[in-house]
Amino acid sequence: MDPSKLITCFEHYLALEGTTISRPHAEQTMLKKLNHSLTEDISVLLPAGVAFTDSDAIAAFEKIWFNLIVRMKGNPWKLSEQTIELIRKEKNPAFLRK
């Protein structure tokens, strides 16, 4: 899947709804989700016997971050780096490191 085309499509449909989501807002929203369980709301949607672990969730988060969020128009959220460093310090030293 071409990330640039996906973002263009996303922005197109947001425009049709008269809505915008800026890069800072997307970053803030994504990083806030890390304060909650990343797997809690997904597990009820999965078939029996299919596991979705915190490691799976972090891998998916990073894929979305690096392939989509950072490609959105606009500057990063002003607290992104600070928040990422805090997450690295408190939870996951390898978080969002390529």
mmCIF file of C-alpha atoms in Angstrom:
data_model
loop_
_atom_site.group_PDB
_atom_site.id
_atom_site.type_symbol
_atom_site.label_atom_id
_atom_site.label_comp_id
_atom_site.label_asym_id
_atom_site.label_seq_id
_atom_site.Cartn_x
_atom_site.Cartn_y
_atom_site.Cartn_z
ATOM 1 C CA MET A 1 0.000 0.000 0.000
ATOM 2 C CA ASP A 2 1.315 3.444 -0.911
ATOM 3 C CA PRO A 3 1.313 5.602 2.260
ATOM 4 C CA SER A 4 1.151 8.853 0.267
ATOM 5 C CA LYS A 5 -1.963 7.688 -1.580
ATOM 6 C CA LEU A 6 -3.532 6.521 1.670
ATOM 7 C CA ILE A 7 -2.963 9.924 3.284
ATOM 8 C CA THR A 8 -4.351 11.695 0.198
ATOM 9 C CA CYS A 9 -7.443 9.485 0.352
ATOM 10 C CA PHE A 10 -7.825 10.084 4.094
ATOM 11 C CA GLU A 11 -7.576 13.860 3.619
ATOM 12 C CA HIS A 12 -10.068 13.716 0.733
ATOM 13 C CA TYR A 13 -12.719 11.977 2.822
ATOM 14 C CA LEU A 14 -12.095 14.271 5.772
ATOM 15 C CA ALA A 15 -12.627 17.243 3.440
ATOM 16 C CA LEU A 16 -15.913 15.743 2.215
ATOM 17 C CA GLU A 17 -17.048 15.664 5.846
ATOM 18 C CA GLY A 18 -15.767 19.185 6.452
ATOM 19 C CA THR A 19 -13.260 17.853 8.971
ATOM 20 C CA THR A 20 -9.508 18.196 9.246
ATOM 21 C CA ILE A 21 -6.966 16.358 11.329
ATOM 22 C CA SER A 22 -3.589 18.030 11.568
ATOM 23 C CA ARG A 23 -0.328 16.214 12.121
ATOM 24 C CA PRO A 24 0.031 17.686 15.636
ATOM 25 C CA HIS A 25 -3.476 16.496 16.522
ATOM 26 C CA ALA A 26 -2.831 13.033 15.071
ATOM 27 C CA GLU A 27 0.448 12.712 16.996
ATOM 28 C CA GLN A 28 -1.129 13.880 20.243
ATOM 29 C CA THR A 29 -4.062 11.489 19.852
ATOM 30 C CA MET A 30 -1.828 8.523 19.020
ATOM 31 C CA LEU A 31 0.554 9.167 21.911
ATOM 32 C CA LYS A 32 -2.325 9.594 24.384
ATOM 33 C CA LYS A 33 -3.571 6.121 23.442
ATOM 34 C CA LEU A 34 -0.403 4.711 24.964
ATOM 35 C CA ASN A 35 -1.643 5.750 28.404
ATOM 36 C CA HIS A 36 -4.382 3.143 28.065
ATOM 37 C CA SER A 37 -4.310 -0.511 27.155
ATOM 38 C CA LEU A 38 -3.495 -0.895 23.480
ATOM 39 C CA THR A 39 -5.065 -4.337 23.349
ATOM 40 C CA GLU A 40 -8.172 -3.994 25.507
ATOM 41 C CA ASP A 41 -10.529 -2.656 22.825
ATOM 42 C CA ILE A 42 -9.140 -4.948 20.111
ATOM 43 C CA SER A 43 -9.404 -8.280 21.920
ATOM 44 C CA VAL A 44 -13.220 -8.343 21.802
ATOM 45 C CA LEU A 45 -13.104 -7.950 18.010
ATOM 46 C CA LEU A 46 -10.770 -10.891 17.392
ATOM 47 C CA PRO A 47 -11.876 -14.465 16.745
ATOM 48 C CA ALA A 48 -11.446 -16.932 19.594
ATOM 49 C CA GLY A 49 -7.895 -18.171 19.859
ATOM 50 C CA VAL A 50 -6.328 -15.158 18.132
ATOM 51 C CA ALA A 51 -3.971 -13.235 20.380
ATOM 52 C CA PHE A 52 -3.017 -9.576 20.044
ATOM 53 C CA THR A 53 -0.282 -8.755 22.521
ATOM 54 C CA ASP A 54 1.158 -5.464 23.718
ATOM 55 C CA SER A 55 4.190 -6.178 21.506
ATOM 56 C CA ASP A 56 1.878 -6.580 18.507
ATOM 57 C CA ALA A 57 0.168 -3.313 19.401
ATOM 58 C CA ILE A 58 3.459 -1.416 19.715
ATOM 59 C CA ALA A 59 4.622 -2.809 16.357
ATOM 60 C CA ALA A 60 1.351 -1.691 14.723
ATOM 61 C CA PHE A 61 1.581 1.719 16.422
ATOM 62 C CA GLU A 62 5.118 2.234 15.113
ATOM 63 C CA LYS A 63 4.151 1.145 11.598
ATOM 64 C CA ILE A 64 1.325 3.700 11.525
ATOM 65 C CA TRP A 65 3.541 6.381 13.074
ATOM 66 C CA PHE A 66 6.446 6.003 10.639
ATOM 67 C CA ASN A 67 4.397 5.276 7.500
ATOM 68 C CA LEU A 68 1.475 7.647 7.967
ATOM 69 C CA ILE A 69 1.525 10.101 10.865
ATOM 70 C CA VAL A 70 4.935 11.648 10.157
ATOM 71 C CA ARG A 71 3.962 12.082 6.486
ATOM 72 C CA MET A 72 0.919 14.194 7.286
ATOM 73 C CA LYS A 73 1.003 17.903 6.499
ATOM 74 C CA GLY A 74 2.195 20.209 9.226
ATOM 75 C CA ASN A 75 4.776 20.287 11.951
ATOM 76 C CA PRO A 76 5.050 17.701 14.721
ATOM 77 C CA TRP A 77 3.074 18.187 17.916
ATOM 78 C CA LYS A 78 5.096 20.446 20.223
ATOM 79 C CA LEU A 79 5.183 17.797 22.967
ATOM 80 C CA SER A 80 5.845 14.734 20.788
ATOM 81 C CA GLU A 81 9.554 14.411 21.517
ATOM 82 C CA GLN A 82 9.047 15.038 25.236
ATOM 83 C CA THR A 83 6.231 12.484 25.386
ATOM 84 C CA ILE A 84 8.199 9.912 23.379
ATOM 85 C CA GLU A 85 11.211 10.316 25.672
ATOM 86 C CA LEU A 86 8.984 9.826 28.722
ATOM 87 C CA ILE A 87 7.530 6.628 27.227
ATOM 88 C CA ARG A 88 11.048 5.383 26.488
ATOM 89 C CA LYS A 89 12.134 6.134 30.041
ATOM 90 C CA GLU A 90 9.096 4.661 31.806
ATOM 91 C CA LYS A 91 7.908 1.822 29.563
ATOM 92 C CA ASN A 92 9.842 0.964 26.440
ATOM 93 C CA PRO A 93 13.412 2.133 25.717
ATOM 94 C CA ALA A 94 13.139 1.095 22.059
ATOM 95 C CA PHE A 95 9.867 2.957 21.421
ATOM 96 C CA LEU A 96 9.776 4.772 18.057
ATOM 97 C CA ARG A 97 13.426 4.146 17.290
ATOM 98 C CA LYS A 98 14.183 2.922 13.796
#
